[in-house]
PDB file of N, CA and C in Angstrom:
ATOM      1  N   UNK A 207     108.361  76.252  89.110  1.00 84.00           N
ATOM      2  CA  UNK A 207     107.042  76.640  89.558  1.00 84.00           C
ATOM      3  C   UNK A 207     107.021  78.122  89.957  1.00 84.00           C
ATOM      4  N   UNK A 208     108.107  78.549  90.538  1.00 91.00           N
ATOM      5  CA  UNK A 208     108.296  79.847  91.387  1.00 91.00           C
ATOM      6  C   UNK A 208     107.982  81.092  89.809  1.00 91.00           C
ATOM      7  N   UNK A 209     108.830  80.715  89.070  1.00 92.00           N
ATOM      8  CA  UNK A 209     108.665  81.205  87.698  1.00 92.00           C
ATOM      9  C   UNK A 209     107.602  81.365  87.143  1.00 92.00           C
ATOM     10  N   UNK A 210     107.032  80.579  87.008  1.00 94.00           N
ATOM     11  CA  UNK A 210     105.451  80.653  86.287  1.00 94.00           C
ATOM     12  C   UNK A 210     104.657  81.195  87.424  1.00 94.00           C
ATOM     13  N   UNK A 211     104.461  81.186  88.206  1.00 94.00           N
ATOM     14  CA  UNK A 211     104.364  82.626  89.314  1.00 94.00           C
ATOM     15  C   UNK A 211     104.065  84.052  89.197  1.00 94.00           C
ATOM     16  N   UNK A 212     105.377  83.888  89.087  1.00 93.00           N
ATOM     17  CA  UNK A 212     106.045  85.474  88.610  1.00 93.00           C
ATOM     18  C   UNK A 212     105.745  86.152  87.201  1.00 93.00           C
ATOM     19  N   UNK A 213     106.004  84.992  86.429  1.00 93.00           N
ATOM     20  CA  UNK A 213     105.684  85.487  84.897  1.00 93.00           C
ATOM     21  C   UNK A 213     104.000  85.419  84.725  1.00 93.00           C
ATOM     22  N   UNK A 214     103.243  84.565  85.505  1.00 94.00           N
ATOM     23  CA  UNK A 214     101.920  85.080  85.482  1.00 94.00           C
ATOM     24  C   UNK A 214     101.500  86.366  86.370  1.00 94.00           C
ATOM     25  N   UNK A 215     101.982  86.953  87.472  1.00 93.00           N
ATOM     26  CA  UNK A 215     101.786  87.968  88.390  1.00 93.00           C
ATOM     27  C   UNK A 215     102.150  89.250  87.052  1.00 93.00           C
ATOM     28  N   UNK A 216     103.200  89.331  86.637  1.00 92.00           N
ATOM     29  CA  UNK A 216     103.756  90.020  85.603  1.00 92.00           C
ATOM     30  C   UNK A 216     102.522  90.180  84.218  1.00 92.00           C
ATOM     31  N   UNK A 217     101.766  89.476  83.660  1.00 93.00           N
ATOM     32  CA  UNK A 217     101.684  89.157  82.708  1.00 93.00           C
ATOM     33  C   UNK A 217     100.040  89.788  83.228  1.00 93.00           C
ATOM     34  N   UNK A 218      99.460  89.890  84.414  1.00 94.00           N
ATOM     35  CA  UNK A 218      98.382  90.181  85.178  1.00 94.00           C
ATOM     36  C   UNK A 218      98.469  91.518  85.188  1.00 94.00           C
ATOM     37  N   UNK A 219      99.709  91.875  85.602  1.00 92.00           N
ATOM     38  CA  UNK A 219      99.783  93.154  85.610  1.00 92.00           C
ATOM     39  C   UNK A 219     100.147  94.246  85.001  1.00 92.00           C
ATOM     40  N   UNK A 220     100.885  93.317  83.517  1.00 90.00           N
ATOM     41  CA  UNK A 220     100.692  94.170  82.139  1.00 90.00           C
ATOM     42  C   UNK A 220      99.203  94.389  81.769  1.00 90.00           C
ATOM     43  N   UNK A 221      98.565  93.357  81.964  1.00 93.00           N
ATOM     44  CA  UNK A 221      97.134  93.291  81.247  1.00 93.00           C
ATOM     45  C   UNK A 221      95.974  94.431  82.081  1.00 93.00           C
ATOM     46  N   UNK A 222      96.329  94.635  83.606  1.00 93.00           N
ATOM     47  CA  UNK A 222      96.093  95.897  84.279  1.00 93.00           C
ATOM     48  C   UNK A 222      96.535  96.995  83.394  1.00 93.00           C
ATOM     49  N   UNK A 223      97.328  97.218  82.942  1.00 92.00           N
ATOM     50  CA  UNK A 223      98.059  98.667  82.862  1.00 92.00           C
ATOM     51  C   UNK A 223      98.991  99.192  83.574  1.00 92.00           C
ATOM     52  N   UNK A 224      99.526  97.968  83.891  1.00 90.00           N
ATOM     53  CA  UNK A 224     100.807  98.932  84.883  1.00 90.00           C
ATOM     54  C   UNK A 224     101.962  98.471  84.023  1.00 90.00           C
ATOM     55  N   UNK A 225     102.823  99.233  84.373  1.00 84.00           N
ATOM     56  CA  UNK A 225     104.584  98.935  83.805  1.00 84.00           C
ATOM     57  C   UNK A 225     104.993  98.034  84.797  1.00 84.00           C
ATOM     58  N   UNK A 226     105.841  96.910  84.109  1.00 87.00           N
ATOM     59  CA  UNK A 226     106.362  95.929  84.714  1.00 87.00           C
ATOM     60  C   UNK A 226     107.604  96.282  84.233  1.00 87.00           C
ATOM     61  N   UNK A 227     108.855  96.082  85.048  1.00 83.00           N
ATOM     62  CA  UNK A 227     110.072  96.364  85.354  1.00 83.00           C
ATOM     63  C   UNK A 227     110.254  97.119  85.771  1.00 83.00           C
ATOM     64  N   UNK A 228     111.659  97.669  85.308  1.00 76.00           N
ATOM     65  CA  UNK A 228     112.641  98.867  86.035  1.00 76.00           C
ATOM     66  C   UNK A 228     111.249 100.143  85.661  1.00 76.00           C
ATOM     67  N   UNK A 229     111.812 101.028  86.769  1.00 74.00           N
ATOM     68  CA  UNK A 229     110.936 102.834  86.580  1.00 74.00           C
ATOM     69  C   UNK A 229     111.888 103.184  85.532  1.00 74.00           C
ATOM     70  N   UNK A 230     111.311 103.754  84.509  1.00 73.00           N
ATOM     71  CA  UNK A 230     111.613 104.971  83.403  1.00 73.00           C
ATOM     72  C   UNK A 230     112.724 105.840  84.059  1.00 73.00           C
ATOM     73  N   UNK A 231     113.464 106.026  83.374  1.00 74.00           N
ATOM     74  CA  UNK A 231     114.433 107.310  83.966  1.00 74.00           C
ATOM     75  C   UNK A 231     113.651 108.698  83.915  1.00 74.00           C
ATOM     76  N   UNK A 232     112.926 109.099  83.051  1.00 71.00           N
ATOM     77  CA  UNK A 232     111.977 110.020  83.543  1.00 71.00           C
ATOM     78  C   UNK A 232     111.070 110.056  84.465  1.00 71.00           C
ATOM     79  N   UNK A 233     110.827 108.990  85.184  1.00 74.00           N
ATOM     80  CA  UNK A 233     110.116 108.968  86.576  1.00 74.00           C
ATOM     81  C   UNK A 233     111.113 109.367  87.833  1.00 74.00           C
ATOM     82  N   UNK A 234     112.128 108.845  87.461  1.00 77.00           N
ATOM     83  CA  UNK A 234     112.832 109.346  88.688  1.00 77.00           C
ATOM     84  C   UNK A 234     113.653 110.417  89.603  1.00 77.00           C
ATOM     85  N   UNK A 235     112.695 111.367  90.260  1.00 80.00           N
ATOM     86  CA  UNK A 235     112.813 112.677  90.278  1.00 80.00           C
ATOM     87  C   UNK A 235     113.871 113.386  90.667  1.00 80.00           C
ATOM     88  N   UNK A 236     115.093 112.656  90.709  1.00 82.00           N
ATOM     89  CA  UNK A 236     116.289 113.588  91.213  1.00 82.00           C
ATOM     90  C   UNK A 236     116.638 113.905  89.540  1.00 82.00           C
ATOM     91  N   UNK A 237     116.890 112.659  89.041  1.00 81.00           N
ATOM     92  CA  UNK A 237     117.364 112.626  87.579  1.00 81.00           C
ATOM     93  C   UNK A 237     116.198 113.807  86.713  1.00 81.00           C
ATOM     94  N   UNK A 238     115.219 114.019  86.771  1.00 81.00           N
ATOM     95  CA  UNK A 238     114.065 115.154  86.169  1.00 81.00           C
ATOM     96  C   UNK A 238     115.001 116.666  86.811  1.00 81.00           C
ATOM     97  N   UNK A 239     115.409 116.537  88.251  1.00 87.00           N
ATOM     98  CA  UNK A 239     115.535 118.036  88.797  1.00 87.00           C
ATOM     99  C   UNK A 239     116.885 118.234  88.911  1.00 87.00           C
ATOM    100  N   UNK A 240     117.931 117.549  88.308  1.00 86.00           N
ATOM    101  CA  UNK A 240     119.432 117.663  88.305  1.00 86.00           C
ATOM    102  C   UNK A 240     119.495 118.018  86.868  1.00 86.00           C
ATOM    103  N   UNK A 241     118.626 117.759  85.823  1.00 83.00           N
ATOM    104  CA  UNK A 241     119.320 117.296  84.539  1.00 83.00           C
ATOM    105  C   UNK A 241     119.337 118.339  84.175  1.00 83.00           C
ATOM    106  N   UNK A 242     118.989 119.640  83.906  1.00 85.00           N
ATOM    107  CA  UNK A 242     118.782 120.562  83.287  1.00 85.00           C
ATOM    108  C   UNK A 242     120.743 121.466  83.370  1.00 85.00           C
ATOM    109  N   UNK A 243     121.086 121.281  85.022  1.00 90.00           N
ATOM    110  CA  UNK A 243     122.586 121.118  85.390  1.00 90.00           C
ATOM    111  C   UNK A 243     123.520 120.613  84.558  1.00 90.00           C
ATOM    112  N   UNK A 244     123.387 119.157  84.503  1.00 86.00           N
ATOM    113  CA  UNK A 244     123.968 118.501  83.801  1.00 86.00           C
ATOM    114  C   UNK A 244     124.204 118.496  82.403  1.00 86.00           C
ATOM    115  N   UNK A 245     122.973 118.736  82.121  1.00 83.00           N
ATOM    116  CA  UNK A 245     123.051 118.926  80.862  1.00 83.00           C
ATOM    117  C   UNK A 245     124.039 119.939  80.142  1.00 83.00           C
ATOM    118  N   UNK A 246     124.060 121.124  80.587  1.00 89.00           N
ATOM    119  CA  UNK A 246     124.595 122.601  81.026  1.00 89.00           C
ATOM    120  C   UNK A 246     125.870 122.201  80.811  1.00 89.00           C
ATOM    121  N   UNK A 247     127.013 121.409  81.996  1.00 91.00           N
ATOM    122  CA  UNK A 247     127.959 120.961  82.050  1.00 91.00           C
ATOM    123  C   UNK A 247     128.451 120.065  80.783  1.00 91.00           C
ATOM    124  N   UNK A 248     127.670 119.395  80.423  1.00 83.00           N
ATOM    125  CA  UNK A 248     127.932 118.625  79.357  1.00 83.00           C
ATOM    126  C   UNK A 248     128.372 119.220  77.994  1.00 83.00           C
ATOM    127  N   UNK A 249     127.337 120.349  77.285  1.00 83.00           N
ATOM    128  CA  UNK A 249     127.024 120.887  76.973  1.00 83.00           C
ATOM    129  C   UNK A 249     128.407 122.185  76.503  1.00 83.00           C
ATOM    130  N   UNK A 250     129.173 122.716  77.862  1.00 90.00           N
ATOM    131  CA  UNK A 250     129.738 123.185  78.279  1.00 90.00           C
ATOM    132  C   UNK A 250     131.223 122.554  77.851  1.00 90.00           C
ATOM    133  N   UNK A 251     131.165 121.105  77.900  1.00 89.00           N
ATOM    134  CA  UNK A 251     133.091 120.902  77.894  1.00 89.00           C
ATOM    135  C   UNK A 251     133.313 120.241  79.388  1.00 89.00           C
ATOM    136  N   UNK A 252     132.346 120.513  80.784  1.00 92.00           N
ATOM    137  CA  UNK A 252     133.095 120.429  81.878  1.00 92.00           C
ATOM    138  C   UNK A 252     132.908 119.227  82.481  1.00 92.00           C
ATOM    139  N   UNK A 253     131.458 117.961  81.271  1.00 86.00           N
ATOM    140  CA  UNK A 253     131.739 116.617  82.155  1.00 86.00           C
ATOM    141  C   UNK A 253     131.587 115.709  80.793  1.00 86.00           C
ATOM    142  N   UNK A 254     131.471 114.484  80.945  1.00 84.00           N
ATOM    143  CA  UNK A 254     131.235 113.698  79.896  1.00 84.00           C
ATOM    144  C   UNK A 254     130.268 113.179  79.848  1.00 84.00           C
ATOM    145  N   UNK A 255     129.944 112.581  79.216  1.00 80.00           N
ATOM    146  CA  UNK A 255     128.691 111.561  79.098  1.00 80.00           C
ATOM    147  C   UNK A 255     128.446 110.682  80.552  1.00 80.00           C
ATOM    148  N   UNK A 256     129.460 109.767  80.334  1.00 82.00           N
ATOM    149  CA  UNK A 256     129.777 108.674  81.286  1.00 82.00           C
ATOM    150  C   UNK A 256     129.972 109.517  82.696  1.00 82.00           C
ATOM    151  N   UNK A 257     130.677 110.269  83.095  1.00 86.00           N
ATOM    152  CA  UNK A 257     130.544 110.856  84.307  1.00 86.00           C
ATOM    153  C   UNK A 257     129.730 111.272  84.566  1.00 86.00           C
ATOM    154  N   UNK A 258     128.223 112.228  83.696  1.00 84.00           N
ATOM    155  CA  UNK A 258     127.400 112.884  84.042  1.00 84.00           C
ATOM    156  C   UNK A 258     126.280 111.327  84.374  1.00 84.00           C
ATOM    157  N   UNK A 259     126.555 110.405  83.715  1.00 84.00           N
ATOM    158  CA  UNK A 259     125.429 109.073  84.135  1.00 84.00           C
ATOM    159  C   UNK A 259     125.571 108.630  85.336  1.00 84.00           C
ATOM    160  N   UNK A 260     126.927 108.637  85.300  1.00 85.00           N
ATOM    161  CA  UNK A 260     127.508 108.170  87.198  1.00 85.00           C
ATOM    162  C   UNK A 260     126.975 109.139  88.216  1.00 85.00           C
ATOM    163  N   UNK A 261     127.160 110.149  87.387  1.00 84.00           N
ATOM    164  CA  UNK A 261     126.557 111.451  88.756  1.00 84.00           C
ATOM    165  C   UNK A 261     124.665 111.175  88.660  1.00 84.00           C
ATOM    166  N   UNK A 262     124.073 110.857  87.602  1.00 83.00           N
ATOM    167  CA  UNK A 262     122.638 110.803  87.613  1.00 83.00           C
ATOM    168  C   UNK A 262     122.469 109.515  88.400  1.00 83.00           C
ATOM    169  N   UNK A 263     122.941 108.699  88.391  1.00 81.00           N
ATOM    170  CA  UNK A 263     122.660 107.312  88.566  1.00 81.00           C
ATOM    171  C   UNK A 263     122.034 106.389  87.628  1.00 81.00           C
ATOM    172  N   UNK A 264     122.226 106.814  86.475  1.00 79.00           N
ATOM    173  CA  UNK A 264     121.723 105.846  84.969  1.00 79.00           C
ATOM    174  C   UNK A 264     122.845 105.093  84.755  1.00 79.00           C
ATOM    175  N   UNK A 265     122.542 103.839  84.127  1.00 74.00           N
ATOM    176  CA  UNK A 265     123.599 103.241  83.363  1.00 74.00           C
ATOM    177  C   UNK A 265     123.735 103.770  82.145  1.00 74.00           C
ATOM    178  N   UNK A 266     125.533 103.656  82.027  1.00 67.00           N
ATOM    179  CA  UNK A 266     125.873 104.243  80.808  1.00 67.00           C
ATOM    180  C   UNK A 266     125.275 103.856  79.108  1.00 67.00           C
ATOM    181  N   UNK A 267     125.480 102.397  79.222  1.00 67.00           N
ATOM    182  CA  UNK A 267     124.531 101.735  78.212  1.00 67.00           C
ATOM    183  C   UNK A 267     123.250 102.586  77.857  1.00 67.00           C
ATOM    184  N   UNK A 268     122.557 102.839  78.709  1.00 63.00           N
ATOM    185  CA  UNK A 268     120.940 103.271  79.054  1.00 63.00           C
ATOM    186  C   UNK A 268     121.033 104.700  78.177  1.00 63.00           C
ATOM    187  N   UNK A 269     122.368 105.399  78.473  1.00 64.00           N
ATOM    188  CA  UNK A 269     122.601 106.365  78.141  1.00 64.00           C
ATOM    189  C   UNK A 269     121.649 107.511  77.306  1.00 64.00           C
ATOM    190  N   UNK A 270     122.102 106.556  75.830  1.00 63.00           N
ATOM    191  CA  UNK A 270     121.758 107.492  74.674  1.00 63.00           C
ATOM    192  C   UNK A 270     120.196 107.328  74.644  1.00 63.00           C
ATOM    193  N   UNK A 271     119.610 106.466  75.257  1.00 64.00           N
ATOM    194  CA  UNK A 271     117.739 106.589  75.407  1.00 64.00           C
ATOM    195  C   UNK A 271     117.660 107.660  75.933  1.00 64.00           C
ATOM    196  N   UNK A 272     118.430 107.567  77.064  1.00 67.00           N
ATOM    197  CA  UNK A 272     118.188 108.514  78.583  1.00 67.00           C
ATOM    198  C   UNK A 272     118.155 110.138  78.339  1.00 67.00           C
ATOM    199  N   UNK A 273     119.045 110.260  77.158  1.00 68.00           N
ATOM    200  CA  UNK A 273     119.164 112.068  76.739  1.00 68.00           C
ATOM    201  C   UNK A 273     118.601 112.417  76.075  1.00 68.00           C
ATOM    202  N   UNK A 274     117.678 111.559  74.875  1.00 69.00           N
ATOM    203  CA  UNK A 274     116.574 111.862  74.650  1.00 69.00           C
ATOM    204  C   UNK A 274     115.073 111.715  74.763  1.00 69.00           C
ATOM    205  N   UNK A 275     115.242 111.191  75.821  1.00 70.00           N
ATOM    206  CA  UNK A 275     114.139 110.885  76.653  1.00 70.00           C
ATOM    207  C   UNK A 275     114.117 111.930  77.708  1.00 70.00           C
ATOM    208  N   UNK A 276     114.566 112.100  78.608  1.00 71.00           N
ATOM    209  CA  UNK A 276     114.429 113.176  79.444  1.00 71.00           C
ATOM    210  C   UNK A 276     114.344 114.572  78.950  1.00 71.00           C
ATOM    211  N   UNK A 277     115.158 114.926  77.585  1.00 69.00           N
ATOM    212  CA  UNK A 277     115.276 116.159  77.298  1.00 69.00           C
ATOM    213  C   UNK A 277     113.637 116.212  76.069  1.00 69.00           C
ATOM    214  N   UNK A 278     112.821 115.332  75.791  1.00 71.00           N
ATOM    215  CA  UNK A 278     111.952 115.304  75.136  1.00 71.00           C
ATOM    216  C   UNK A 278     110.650 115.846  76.662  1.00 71.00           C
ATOM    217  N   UNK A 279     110.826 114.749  77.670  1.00 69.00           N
ATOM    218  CA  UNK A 279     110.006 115.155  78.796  1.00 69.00           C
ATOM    219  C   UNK A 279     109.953 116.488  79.338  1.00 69.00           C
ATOM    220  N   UNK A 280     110.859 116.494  79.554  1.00 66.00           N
ATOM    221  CA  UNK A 280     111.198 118.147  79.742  1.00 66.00           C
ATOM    222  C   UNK A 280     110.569 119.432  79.035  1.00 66.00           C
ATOM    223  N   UNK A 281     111.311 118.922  77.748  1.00 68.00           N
ATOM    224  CA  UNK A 281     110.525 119.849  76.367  1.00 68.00           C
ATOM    225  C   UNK A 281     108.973 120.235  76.875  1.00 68.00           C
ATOM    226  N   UNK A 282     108.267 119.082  76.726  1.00 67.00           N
ATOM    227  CA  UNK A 282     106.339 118.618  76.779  1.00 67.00           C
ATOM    228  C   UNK A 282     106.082 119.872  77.851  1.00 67.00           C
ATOM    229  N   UNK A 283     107.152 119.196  79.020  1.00 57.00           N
ATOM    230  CA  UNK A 283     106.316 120.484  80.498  1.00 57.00           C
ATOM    231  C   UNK A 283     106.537 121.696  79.919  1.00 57.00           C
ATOM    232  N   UNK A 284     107.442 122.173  79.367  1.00 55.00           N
ATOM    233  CA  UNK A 284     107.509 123.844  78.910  1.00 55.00           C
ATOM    234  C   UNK A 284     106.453 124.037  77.877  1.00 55.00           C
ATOM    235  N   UNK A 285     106.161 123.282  76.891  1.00 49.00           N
ATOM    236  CA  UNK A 285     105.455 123.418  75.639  1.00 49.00           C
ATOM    237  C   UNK A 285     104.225 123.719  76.491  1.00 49.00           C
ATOM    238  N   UNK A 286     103.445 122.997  78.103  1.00 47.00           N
ATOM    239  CA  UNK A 286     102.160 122.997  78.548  1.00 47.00           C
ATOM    240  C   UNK A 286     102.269 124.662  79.024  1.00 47.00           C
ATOM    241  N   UNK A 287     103.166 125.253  79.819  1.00 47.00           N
ATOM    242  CA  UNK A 287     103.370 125.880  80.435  1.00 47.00           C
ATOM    243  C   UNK A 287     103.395 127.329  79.913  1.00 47.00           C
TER     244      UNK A 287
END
């Protein structure tokens, strides 16, 4: 019962317009104002993939969305600017 609940509260609030689940890694503003760093380092030779996710707080899995996703977001604000 608790389930059908939830999956109707969910299913209410897709049909609103909101995002249901986890926040986007581009919403989350340390990961937006560190990455440009990181990236740098990466980039550089001086971290890896997997360490620079541990330092963002992304899962590694999540990873390969995550670098082109953020570095596409990123892109957009300069292109407005």
């Amino acid at each position: 019962m608790l389930r059908e609940r939830v999956k109707a509260g969910m299913d209410w609030a897709h049909g609103e317009g909101r995002h249901v689940g986890r926040p986007r890694v581009t919403e989350r503003a340390r990961v937006m104002r560190e990455w440009p760093q990181v990236r740098a380092r990466i980039e550089a030779g001086e971290l890896s993939r997997a360490v620079a996710a541990r330092e963002l707080g992304v899962g590694r899995r999540r990873w390969g969305g995550c670098w082109g996703a953020i570095s596409r977001t990123l892109n957009r604000g300069q292109d407005a600017a």
